[in-house]
PDB file of C-alpha atoms and ligand atoms in Angstrom:
ATOM      1  CA  MET A 265      35.051  -6.060 -21.332  1.00 46.00           C
ATOM      2  CA  LYS A 266      31.846  -3.483 -22.713  1.00 48.00           C
ATOM      3  CA  LEU A 267      29.707  -6.198 -21.696  1.00 47.00           C
ATOM      4  CA  THR A 268      31.245  -6.151 -18.229  1.00 49.00           C
ATOM      5  CA  TRP A 269      30.622  -2.329 -17.529  1.00 47.00           C
ATOM      6  CA  SER A 270      26.922  -2.585 -18.386  1.00 50.00           C
ATOM      7  CA  ILE A 271      26.388  -5.787 -16.175  1.00 48.00           C
ATOM      8  CA  LEU A 272      28.243  -3.883 -13.488  1.00 45.00           C
ATOM      9  CA  ALA A 273      26.928  -0.696 -14.188  1.00 48.00           C
ATOM     10  CA  THR A 274      23.372  -2.072 -14.146  1.00 46.00           C
ATOM     11  CA  ALA A 275      23.794  -4.134 -10.358  1.00 46.00           C
ATOM     12  CA  PHE A 276      25.529  -0.723  -9.220  1.00 44.00           C
ATOM     13  CA  ALA A 277      22.008   0.801 -10.231  1.00 44.00           C
ATOM     14  CA  ALA A 278      19.965  -1.814  -8.651  1.00 45.00           C
ATOM     15  CA  VAL A 279      22.249  -1.546  -5.223  1.00 44.00           C
ATOM     16  CA  SER A 280      21.760   2.571  -5.180  1.00 42.00           C
ATOM     17  CA  VAL A 281      18.226   2.560  -5.214  1.00 41.00           C
ATOM     18  CA  VAL A 282      17.923  -0.309  -2.409  1.00 42.00           C
ATOM     19  CA  ASN A 283      17.582   2.593   0.302  1.00 52.00           C
ATOM     20  CA  ALA A 284      14.801   4.651  -1.113  1.00 68.00           C
ATOM     21  CA  HIS A 285      11.757   2.218  -0.423  1.00 93.00           C
ATOM     22  CA  PHE A 286       8.682   3.681  -1.093  1.00 96.00           C
ATOM     23  CA  SER A 287       6.566   6.292   0.941  1.00 97.00           C
ATOM     24  CA  ILE A 288       3.063   7.572   1.232  1.00 97.00           C
ATOM     25  CA  THR A 289       1.976  11.162   0.604  1.00 97.00           C
ATOM     26  CA  PHE A 290      -1.724  10.613   1.362  1.00 98.00           C
ATOM     27  CA  PRO A 291      -3.017  10.127   3.747  1.00 98.00           C
ATOM     28  CA  GLU A 292      -0.903  10.650   6.864  1.00 98.00           C
ATOM     29  CA  VAL A 293       0.762   7.355   7.834  1.00 98.00           C
ATOM     30  CA  ARG A 294       1.892   6.576  11.392  1.00 97.00           C
ATOM     31  CA  GLY A 295       4.958   8.517  12.489  1.00 95.00           C
ATOM     32  CA  PRO A 296       7.482  10.111  10.126  1.00 95.00           C
ATOM     33  CA  PHE A 297       8.765   8.310   7.127  1.00 95.00           C
ATOM     34  CA  ASN A 298      11.707   5.705   8.623  1.00 96.00           C
ATOM     35  CA  GLU A 299      13.488   4.164   5.616  1.00 95.00           C
ATOM     36  CA  ASP A 300      15.228   1.680   7.912  1.00 96.00           C
ATOM     37  CA  ASN A 301      12.021   0.417   9.608  1.00 97.00           C
ATOM     38  CA  GLU A 302      10.053  -0.211   6.699  1.00 97.00           C
ATOM     39  CA  PRO A 303      10.568  -3.971   6.477  1.00 97.00           C
ATOM     40  CA  GLN A 304       8.949  -4.303   9.570  1.00 98.00           C
ATOM     41  CA  PHE A 305       5.293  -3.988  11.050  1.00 98.00           C
ATOM     42  CA  CYS A 306       3.894  -0.560  10.174  1.00 98.00           C
ATOM     43  CA  ASP A 307       7.375   0.900   9.435  1.00 98.00           C
ATOM     44  CA  GLY A 308       8.132   0.309  13.087  1.00 97.00           C
ATOM     45  CA  TYR A 309       5.440   2.210  14.725  1.00 98.00           C
ATOM     46  CA  MET A 310       3.308  -0.328  17.187  1.00 95.00           C
ATOM     47  CA  GLU A 311       1.262   2.710  18.595  1.00 92.00           C
ATOM     48  CA  PRO A 312      -1.765   4.027  16.124  1.00 92.00           C
ATOM     49  CA  ALA A 313      -1.492   7.770  15.080  1.00 92.00           C
ATOM     50  CA  ASN A 314      -4.475  10.021  15.825  1.00 96.00           C
ATOM     51  CA  ARG A 315      -6.891   9.130  12.981  1.00 97.00           C
ATOM     52  CA  THR A 316      -7.499  11.435   9.855  1.00 98.00           C
ATOM     53  CA  ARG A 317     -10.767  11.254   7.995  1.00 98.00           C
ATOM     54  CA  PHE A 318     -11.064   9.145   5.249  1.00 98.00           C
ATOM     55  CA  PRO A 319     -13.798   8.810   2.801  1.00 97.00           C
ATOM     56  CA  LEU A 320     -16.384   5.684   2.838  1.00 96.00           C
ATOM     57  CA  THR A 321     -16.003   5.311  -0.848  1.00 93.00           C
ATOM     58  CA  ASN A 322     -13.794   5.925  -3.449  1.00 93.00           C
ATOM     59  CA  GLY A 323     -10.970   6.758  -1.483  1.00 97.00           C
ATOM     60  CA  PHE A 324      -7.409   6.213  -2.558  1.00 98.00           C
ATOM     61  CA  ILE A 325      -3.475   6.468  -1.281  1.00 98.00           C
ATOM     62  CA  THR A 326      -0.745   8.152  -3.140  1.00 98.00           C
ATOM     63  CA  TRP A 327       2.544   6.579  -3.093  1.00 97.00           C
ATOM     64  CA  GLU A 328       6.223   7.409  -4.206  1.00 96.00           C
ATOM     65  CA  SER A 329       9.376   5.206  -4.882  1.00 96.00           C
ATOM     66  CA  SER A 330      12.257   5.233  -6.755  1.00 90.00           C
ATOM     67  CA  HIS A 331      11.854   1.570  -7.748  1.00 93.00           C
ATOM     68  CA  SER A 332      10.008  -0.061 -10.538  1.00 95.00           C
ATOM     69  CA  PRO A 333       8.439  -2.289 -11.202  1.00 96.00           C
ATOM     70  CA  SER A 334       6.384  -2.987  -7.806  1.00 97.00           C
ATOM     71  CA  THR A 335       4.147  -5.618  -6.242  1.00 97.00           C
ATOM     72  CA  ILE A 336       1.245  -3.602  -4.106  1.00 98.00           C
ATOM     73  CA  GLY A 337      -1.698  -4.967  -1.796  1.00 97.00           C
ATOM     74  CA  VAL A 338      -3.163  -3.178   0.896  1.00 98.00           C
ATOM     75  CA  LEU A 339      -4.583  -4.612   4.124  1.00 98.00           C
ATOM     76  CA  LEU A 340      -7.443  -3.554   6.599  1.00 98.00           C
ATOM     77  CA  SER A 341      -7.576  -3.782  10.391  1.00 97.00           C
ATOM     78  CA  THR A 342     -10.698  -3.195  11.750  1.00 97.00           C
ATOM     79  CA  SER A 343      -9.220  -3.459  15.188  1.00 96.00           C
ATOM     80  CA  ALA A 344      -9.221  -0.487  17.219  1.00 95.00           C
ATOM     81  CA  SER A 345      -5.097  -0.251  17.860  1.00 95.00           C
ATOM     82  CA  PRO A 346      -3.347  -2.583  15.690  1.00 97.00           C
ATOM     83  CA  THR A 347      -0.090  -3.386  16.677  1.00 96.00           C
ATOM     84  CA  SER A 348       0.356  -7.114  14.937  1.00 96.00           C
ATOM     85  CA  TYR A 349       0.204  -8.886  11.618  1.00 96.00           C
ATOM     86  CA  GLY A 350      -2.630 -10.854  13.178  1.00 97.00           C
ATOM     87  CA  ASP A 351      -4.946  -7.711  13.362  1.00 97.00           C
ATOM     88  CA  PHE A 352      -4.939  -7.520   9.770  1.00 97.00           C
ATOM     89  CA  HIS A 353      -6.103 -11.221   9.222  1.00 96.00           C
ATOM     90  CA  THR A 354      -8.971 -12.263   8.108  1.00 93.00           C
ATOM     91  CA  PRO A 355     -10.812 -14.773  11.264  1.00 89.00           C
ATOM     92  CA  SER A 356      -9.737 -17.743   9.447  1.00 89.00           C
ATOM     93  CA  GLY A 357      -6.058 -16.400   9.264  1.00 90.00           C
ATOM     94  CA  GLY A 358      -5.205 -15.169   6.011  1.00 91.00           C
ATOM     95  CA  ASP A 359      -4.450 -11.499   5.025  1.00 94.00           C
ATOM     96  CA  GLN A 360      -7.502  -9.163   4.887  1.00 96.00           C
ATOM     97  CA  LEU A 361      -6.881  -7.704   1.916  1.00 96.00           C
ATOM     98  CA  VAL A 362      -8.603  -4.138   0.728  1.00 96.00           C
ATOM     99  CA  VAL A 363      -6.692  -4.249  -2.398  1.00 96.00           C
ATOM    100  CA  ASP A 364      -5.784  -7.632  -3.763  1.00 95.00           C
ATOM    101  CA  TYR A 365      -1.843  -7.507  -4.885  1.00 96.00           C
ATOM    102  CA  PHE A 366      -1.410  -6.258  -8.237  1.00 96.00           C
ATOM    103  CA  LYS A 367       1.997  -5.231 -10.150  1.00 96.00           C
ATOM    104  CA  ALA A 368       2.674  -1.460 -10.567  1.00 96.00           C
ATOM    105  CA  THR A 369       4.949   0.185 -12.854  1.00 95.00           C
ATOM    106  CA  GLY A 370       6.395   3.919 -12.258  1.00 95.00           C
ATOM    107  CA  THR A 371       7.708   5.392  -9.384  1.00 95.00           C
ATOM    108  CA  SER A 372       4.605   6.842  -8.573  1.00 96.00           C
ATOM    109  CA  GLY A 373       0.983   5.995  -8.416  1.00 97.00           C
ATOM    110  CA  CYS A 374      -2.048   5.736  -6.784  1.00 98.00           C
ATOM    111  CA  VAL A 375      -4.402   2.767  -5.068  1.00 98.00           C
ATOM    112  CA  ARG A 376      -7.768   3.360  -5.053  1.00 96.00           C
ATOM    113  CA  ILE A 377      -9.300   1.876  -1.610  1.00 97.00           C
ATOM    114  CA  MET A 378     -13.346   0.747  -1.108  1.00 95.00           C
ATOM    115  CA  PRO A 379     -13.420  -0.478   2.061  1.00 94.00           C
ATOM    116  CA  THR A 380     -17.068  -1.462   1.720  1.00 92.00           C
ATOM    117  CA  ALA A 381     -16.231  -3.842  -1.490  1.00 90.00           C
ATOM    118  CA  ALA A 382     -13.735  -6.011   0.071  1.00 90.00           C
ATOM    119  CA  GLY A 383     -16.410  -8.453   1.967  1.00 88.00           C
ATOM    120  CA  ILE A 384     -14.872  -7.360   5.292  1.00 92.00           C
ATOM    121  CA  SER A 385     -17.947  -7.236   8.288  1.00 90.00           C
ATOM    122  CA  GLY A 386     -18.667  -4.298  10.171  1.00 90.00           C
ATOM    123  CA  ILE A 387     -17.476  -1.580   8.043  1.00 95.00           C
ATOM    124  CA  GLN A 388     -19.516   1.817   7.691  1.00 96.00           C
ATOM    125  CA  ASN A 389     -19.274   5.111   8.068  1.00 97.00           C
ATOM    126  CA  GLY A 390     -17.624   6.502  11.093  1.00 98.00           C
ATOM    127  CA  SER A 391     -15.556   3.238  11.273  1.00 98.00           C
ATOM    128  CA  ASN A 392     -12.212   3.657  12.747  1.00 98.00           C
ATOM    129  CA  ILE A 393     -10.214   1.315  10.388  1.00 98.00           C
ATOM    130  CA  THR A 394      -6.258   1.069   9.807  1.00 98.00           C
ATOM    131  CA  LEU A 395      -4.767   0.256   6.019  1.00 98.00           C
ATOM    132  CA  GLN A 396      -1.559  -0.991   5.618  1.00 98.00           C
ATOM    133  CA  MET A 397       0.005  -0.892   2.271  1.00 98.00           C
ATOM    134  CA  VAL A 398       2.355  -3.426   1.238  1.00 98.00           C
ATOM    135  CA  TYR A 399       4.997  -2.770  -1.050  1.00 98.00           C
ATOM    136  CA  ASP A 400       7.799  -4.644  -2.704  1.00 97.00           C
ATOM    137  CA  GLY A 401       9.964  -3.295  -5.192  1.00 95.00           C
ATOM    138  CA  GLY A 402      12.216  -6.268  -5.678  1.00 94.00           C
ATOM    139  CA  ASP A 403      14.025  -5.744  -2.270  1.00 93.00           C
ATOM    140  CA  GLY A 404      11.523  -7.322   0.152  1.00 96.00           C
ATOM    141  CA  LYS A 405       8.145  -6.384   1.716  1.00 97.00           C
ATOM    142  CA  LEU A 406       7.985  -2.902   3.009  1.00 98.00           C
ATOM    143  CA  TYR A 407       5.349  -1.625   4.993  1.00 98.00           C
ATOM    144  CA  GLN A 408       3.174   1.494   6.018  1.00 98.00           C
ATOM    145  CA  CYS A 409       0.252   1.924   8.209  1.00 98.00           C
ATOM    146  CA  MET A 410      -2.785   4.933   8.024  1.00 98.00           C
ATOM    147  CA  ASP A 411      -5.195   5.066  11.018  1.00 98.00           C
ATOM    148  CA  VAL A 412      -8.426   6.753   9.601  1.00 98.00           C
ATOM    149  CA  THR A 413     -11.988   7.191  10.280  1.00 98.00           C
ATOM    150  CA  LEU A 414     -14.268   6.996   7.556  1.00 98.00           C
ATOM    151  CA  ASP A 415     -16.743   9.467   6.651  1.00 98.00           C
ATOM    152  CA  ASP A 416     -18.753   9.845   4.184  1.00 97.00           C
ATOM    153  CA  GLN A 417     -18.841  13.363   4.106  1.00 97.00           C
ATOM    154  CA  TYR A 418     -14.616  13.781   3.760  1.00 98.00           C
ATOM    155  CA  ASN A 419     -13.615  15.026   0.183  1.00 96.00           C
ATOM    156  CA  ILE A 420      -9.812  14.210  -0.631  1.00 97.00           C
ATOM    157  CA  PRO A 421      -8.478  17.992  -1.026  1.00 97.00           C
ATOM    158  CA  SER A 422      -8.254  18.813  -4.684  1.00 97.00           C
ATOM    159  CA  ASP A 423      -4.632  19.182  -4.922  1.00 97.00           C
ATOM    160  CA  VAL A 424      -4.272  15.495  -3.406  1.00 97.00           C
ATOM    161  CA  SER A 425      -6.767  14.811  -6.156  1.00 97.00           C
ATOM    162  CA  ALA A 426      -5.220  16.128  -8.567  1.00 96.00           C
ATOM    163  CA  ASN A 427      -2.073  13.453  -8.118  1.00 95.00           C
ATOM    164  CA  CYS A 428      -4.648  10.471  -8.875  1.00 97.00           C
ATOM    165  CA  THR A 429      -6.035  10.415 -12.333  1.00 94.00           C
ATOM    166  CA  LYS A 430      -5.745   6.824 -12.666  1.00 93.00           C
ATOM    167  CA  PRO A 431      -5.990   4.684  -9.503  1.00 96.00           C
ATOM    168  CA  GLN A 432      -5.211   1.243  -9.615  1.00 96.00           C
ATOM    169  CA  GLY A 433      -5.992  -2.126  -7.573  1.00 94.00           C
ATOM    170  CA  GLN A 434      -9.216  -3.996  -7.184  1.00 93.00           C
ATOM    171  CA  PRO A 435     -11.166  -5.840  -3.839  1.00 90.00           C
ATOM    172  CA  PRO A 436      -9.848  -9.392  -3.348  1.00 88.00           C
ATOM    173  CA  SER A 437     -11.940 -11.883  -5.922  1.00 78.00           C
ATOM    174  CA  SER A 438     -13.026 -13.793  -2.864  1.00 66.00           C
ATOM    175  CA  SER A 439     -16.725 -14.640  -3.427  1.00 49.00           C
ATOM    176  CA  SER A 440     -17.654 -12.698  -0.248  1.00 61.00           C
ATOM    177  CA  SER A 441     -16.738  -9.369  -2.145  1.00 63.00           C
ATOM    178  CA  ASN A 442     -19.352  -7.140  -2.802  1.00 63.00           C
ATOM    179  CA  ASN A 443     -18.962  -4.992  -5.745  1.00 66.00           C
ATOM    180  CA  SER A 444     -21.572  -3.233  -5.998  1.00 61.00           C
ATOM    181  CA  GLY A 445     -20.782   0.710  -6.725  1.00 63.00           C
ATOM    182  CA  TYR A 446     -17.233  -0.229  -7.286  1.00 70.00           C
ATOM    183  CA  PRO A 447     -15.394   1.801 -10.180  1.00 71.00           C
ATOM    184  CA  THR A 448     -14.986   0.289 -13.794  1.00 63.00           C
ATOM    185  CA  GLY A 449     -13.188   1.607 -16.638  1.00 50.00           C
ATOM    186  CA  THR A 450     -10.519   3.350 -14.295  1.00 45.00           C
ATOM    187  CA  GLY A 451      -6.906   2.068 -14.159  1.00 42.00           C
ATOM    188  CA  SER A 452      -7.033  -0.009 -16.907  1.00 37.00           C
ATOM    189  CA  SER A 453      -3.756   0.551 -17.715  1.00 39.00           C
ATOM    190  CA  GLY A 454      -2.672  -0.518 -14.394  1.00 40.00           C
ATOM    191  CA  GLY A 455      -1.695  -4.007 -13.516  1.00 44.00           C
ATOM    192  CA  ALA A 456      -3.575  -7.102 -13.642  1.00 46.00           C
ATOM    193  CA  VAL A 457      -4.350  -8.753 -10.184  1.00 51.00           C
ATOM    194  CA  ILE A 458      -2.316 -11.752  -9.124  1.00 53.00           C
ATOM    195  CA  SER A 459      -2.443 -14.192  -6.944  1.00 43.00           C
ATOM    196  CA  THR A 460      -0.769 -13.976  -3.599  1.00 41.00           C
ATOM    197  CA  ALA A 461       1.296 -17.244  -4.263  1.00 38.00           C
ATOM    198  CA  VAL A 462       2.754 -15.862  -7.437  1.00 40.00           C
ATOM    199  CA  ASN A 463       3.407 -12.785  -5.220  1.00 39.00           C
ATOM    200  CA  GLY A 464       5.970 -14.029  -2.639  1.00 39.00           C
ATOM    201  CA  LEU A 465       7.901 -15.135  -6.195  1.00 39.00           C
ATOM    202  CA  LEU A 466       8.169 -11.868  -7.420  1.00 41.00           C
ATOM    203  CA  GLY A 467      10.013 -10.320  -4.547  1.00 40.00           C
ATOM    204  CA  LEU A 468      12.978 -12.905  -5.292  1.00 41.00           C
ATOM    205  CA  GLY A 469      13.052 -11.509  -8.783  1.00 42.00           C
ATOM    206  CA  LEU A 470      15.787  -8.669  -8.310  1.00 40.00           C
ATOM    207  CA  ALA A 471      17.866 -10.475  -5.479  1.00 43.00           C
ATOM    208  CA  GLY A 472      17.938 -13.221  -8.077  1.00 40.00           C
ATOM    209  CA  VAL A 473      19.479 -11.314 -10.426  1.00 39.00           C
ATOM    210  CA  LEU A 474      21.958  -9.821  -8.629  1.00 40.00           C
ATOM    211  CA  ALA A 475      22.814 -13.170  -7.027  1.00 42.00           C
ATOM    212  CA  VAL A 476      23.810 -14.245 -10.411  1.00 38.00           C
ATOM    213  CA  ILE A 477      25.727 -11.406 -11.319  1.00 40.00           C
ATOM    214  CA  LEU A 478      27.468 -10.968  -8.226  1.00 41.00           C
ATOM    215  CA  ALA A 479      28.510 -14.724  -7.895  1.00 40.00           C
TER     216      ALA A 479
HETATM  217  C1  LIG B 789      -2.388  13.463  19.326  1.00 64.67           C
HETATM  218  O1  LIG B 789      -3.433  14.608  19.082  1.00 64.67           O
HETATM  219  C2  LIG B 789      -2.839  15.035  21.061  1.00 64.67           C
HETATM  220  C3  LIG B 789      -4.060  16.225  20.950  1.00 64.67           C
HETATM  221  O2  LIG B 789      -4.156  16.729  19.519  1.00 64.67           O
HETATM  222  C4  LIG B 789      -1.622  15.491  20.810  1.00 64.67           C
HETATM  223  O3  LIG B 789      -1.059  15.956  22.155  1.00 64.67           O
HETATM  224  C5  LIG B 789      -0.588  14.229  20.700  1.00 64.67           C
HETATM  225  O4  LIG B 789       0.607  14.674  20.572  1.00 64.67           O
HETATM  226  C6  LIG B 789      -1.277  13.372  19.423  1.00 64.67           C
HETATM  227  N1  LIG B 789      -0.359  12.368  18.748  1.00 64.67           N
HETATM  228  C7  LIG B 789       0.189  11.929  17.952  1.00 64.67           C
HETATM  229  C8  LIG B 789       0.593   9.989  18.067  1.00 64.67           C
HETATM  230  O5  LIG B 789       0.418  12.569  17.161  1.00 64.67           O
HETATM  231  C1  LIG B 790     -12.876   6.143  16.425  1.00 64.67           C
HETATM  232  O1  LIG B 790     -12.103   6.652  17.156  1.00 64.67           O
HETATM  233  C2  LIG B 790     -12.065   7.921  17.946  1.00 64.67           C
HETATM  234  C3  LIG B 790     -10.837   8.292  18.428  1.00 64.67           C
HETATM  235  O2  LIG B 790      -9.910   8.047  17.390  1.00 64.67           O
HETATM  236  C4  LIG B 790     -12.898   7.706  19.053  1.00 64.67           C
HETATM  237  O3  LIG B 790     -13.261   8.962  19.679  1.00 64.67           O
HETATM  238  C5  LIG B 790     -14.185   6.918  18.598  1.00 64.67           C
HETATM  239  O4  LIG B 790     -15.439   6.872  19.400  1.00 64.67           O
HETATM  240  C6  LIG B 790     -14.065   6.085  17.565  1.00 64.67           C
HETATM  241  N1  LIG B 790     -15.074   5.248  16.883  1.00 64.67           N
HETATM  242  C7  LIG B 790     -15.863   4.342  16.912  1.00 64.67           C
HETATM  243  C8  LIG B 790     -16.849   4.161  16.195  1.00 64.67           C
HETATM  244  O5  LIG B 790     -15.041   3.038  17.704  1.00 64.67           O
HETATM  245  C1  LIG B 791     -20.757   9.975   8.937  1.00 64.67           C
HETATM  246  O1  LIG B 791     -19.784  10.213   9.902  1.00 64.67           O
HETATM  247  C2  LIG B 791     -19.875  11.403  10.075  1.00 64.67           C
HETATM  248  C3  LIG B 791     -18.548  11.707  10.695  1.00 64.67           C
HETATM  249  O2  LIG B 791     -18.450  11.092  11.962  1.00 64.67           O
HETATM  250  C4  LIG B 791     -20.910  12.178   9.917  1.00 64.67           C
HETATM  251  O3  LIG B 791     -20.626  13.954   9.684  1.00 64.67           O
HETATM  252  C5  LIG B 791     -21.738  12.048   8.966  1.00 64.67           C
HETATM  253  O4  LIG B 791     -23.033  12.667   8.657  1.00 64.67           O
HETATM  254  C6  LIG B 791     -21.739  10.545   8.840  1.00 64.67           C
HETATM  255  N1  LIG B 791     -23.104  10.058   7.738  1.00 64.67           N
HETATM  256  C7  LIG B 791     -23.988   9.749   7.859  1.00 64.67           C
HETATM  257  C8  LIG B 791     -24.630   9.494   6.090  1.00 64.67           C
HETATM  258  O5  LIG B 791     -24.729   9.511   8.947  1.00 64.67           O
HETATM  259  C1  LIG B 792       1.977  15.545  -5.941  1.00 64.67           C
HETATM  260  O1  LIG B 792       3.066  14.537  -6.332  1.00 64.67           O
HETATM  261  C2  LIG B 792       4.211  15.105  -5.958  1.00 64.67           C
HETATM  262  C3  LIG B 792       4.984  14.409  -6.996  1.00 64.67           C
HETATM  263  O2  LIG B 792       5.503  13.011  -6.569  1.00 64.67           O
HETATM  264  C4  LIG B 792       4.361  15.540  -4.933  1.00 64.67           C
HETATM  265  O3  LIG B 792       5.797  16.524  -4.914  1.00 64.67           O
HETATM  266  C5  LIG B 792       2.999  16.870  -4.206  1.00 64.67           C
HETATM  267  O4  LIG B 792       3.378  17.084  -2.892  1.00 64.67           O
HETATM  268  C6  LIG B 792       2.028  16.108  -4.423  1.00 64.67           C
HETATM  269  N1  LIG B 792       1.295  16.710  -3.876  1.00 64.67           N
HETATM  270  C7  LIG B 792       0.281  16.211  -3.079  1.00 64.67           C
HETATM  271  C8  LIG B 792      -0.821  17.548  -2.538  1.00 64.67           C
HETATM  272  O5  LIG B 792      -0.143  15.260  -2.692  1.00 64.67           O
HETATM  273  C1  LIG B 793     -22.774  -3.712  -1.215  1.00 64.67           C
HETATM  274  O1  LIG B 793     -22.418  -2.724  -0.900  1.00 64.67           O
HETATM  275  C2  LIG B 793     -23.586  -1.503  -1.528  1.00 64.67           C
HETATM  276  C3  LIG B 793     -22.440  -0.092  -1.608  1.00 64.67           C
HETATM  277  O2  LIG B 793     -21.707  -0.100  -0.953  1.00 64.67           O
HETATM  278  C4  LIG B 793     -24.470  -1.472  -0.408  1.00 64.67           C
HETATM  279  O3  LIG B 793     -25.455  -0.554  -0.901  1.00 64.67           O
HETATM  280  C5  LIG B 793     -25.218  -2.763  -0.390  1.00 64.67           C
HETATM  281  O4  LIG B 793     -26.145  -3.126   0.716  1.00 64.67           O
HETATM  282  C6  LIG B 793     -24.247  -4.070   0.215  1.00 64.67           C
HETATM  283  N1  LIG B 793     -24.461  -5.641  -0.398  1.00 64.67           N
HETATM  284  C7  LIG B 793     -24.528  -6.174   0.705  1.00 64.67           C
HETATM  285  C8  LIG B 793     -25.102  -7.424   0.175  1.00 64.67           C
HETATM  286  O5  LIG B 793     -23.703  -6.177   1.289  1.00 64.67           O
HETATM  287 CU1  LIG B 794      13.729  -0.476  -1.348  1.00 64.67          CU
END
């Protein structure tokens, strides 16, 4: 009986966090946070927002969630007005990643963004880019977009930086990546890079456990 109750409590706790998803606190996202639309492209926002300034190197995204652990990756589009997943693909059709998928633990964190280290052509000071963070805390992939202009004169405000002491994430390990100038020795506690193929399976984790409990 005790075992049954603890299983039920676990199942209930898992269900009760499903609605919180994840939210980005920096930089500005496309449109107000809309929890219900997070499984959709750019949280359901098709129109790019007014762009905010973002560092050319050593930028980061800060996020909060009630899920842990999670799988995180960040896509990049150089389209002036990205409105579909295709705008975030490489010429050969795969995800155009600025941060490879990795595993994060905890209910808040930050992801290092180094647009010039990702092997994507045409990225320089003044470029308009859109970042799309993909977050999977066990209830499917969720999406938030940030429309920015890269500016090497822009410094992230110190009250925001104070929330990012251990940035996580690495550029994709493709041979075209340019890792020169990529910071090392930070965020070492944070998550190994996992392959994109494994990523799909991780998303099934919580759903699989629930299916067994509820069966
Ligand atoms: C963008 O900025 C213009 C001018 O400040 C403003 O009129 C417009 O409402 C803004 N658009 C969005 C989506 O915030
Ligand atoms: C970036 O976008 C702004 C408007 O959001 C535009 O004024 C500017 O010309 C664009 N820059 C480039 C390099 O396309
Ligand atoms: C980078 O772009 C910003 C804004 O467009 C500009 O103020 C700055 O001088 C540029 N930096 C360089 C090195 O050209
Ligand atoms: C810093 O993080 C806390 C907790 O996640 C959040 O409430 C606060 O708004 C963040 N501050 C800034 C400036 O982003
Ligand atoms: C690699 O990136 C660094 C700094 O971002 C830059 O100075 C260098 O020219 C780049 N090298 C190549 C081959 O793109
Ligand atoms: Cu959720």
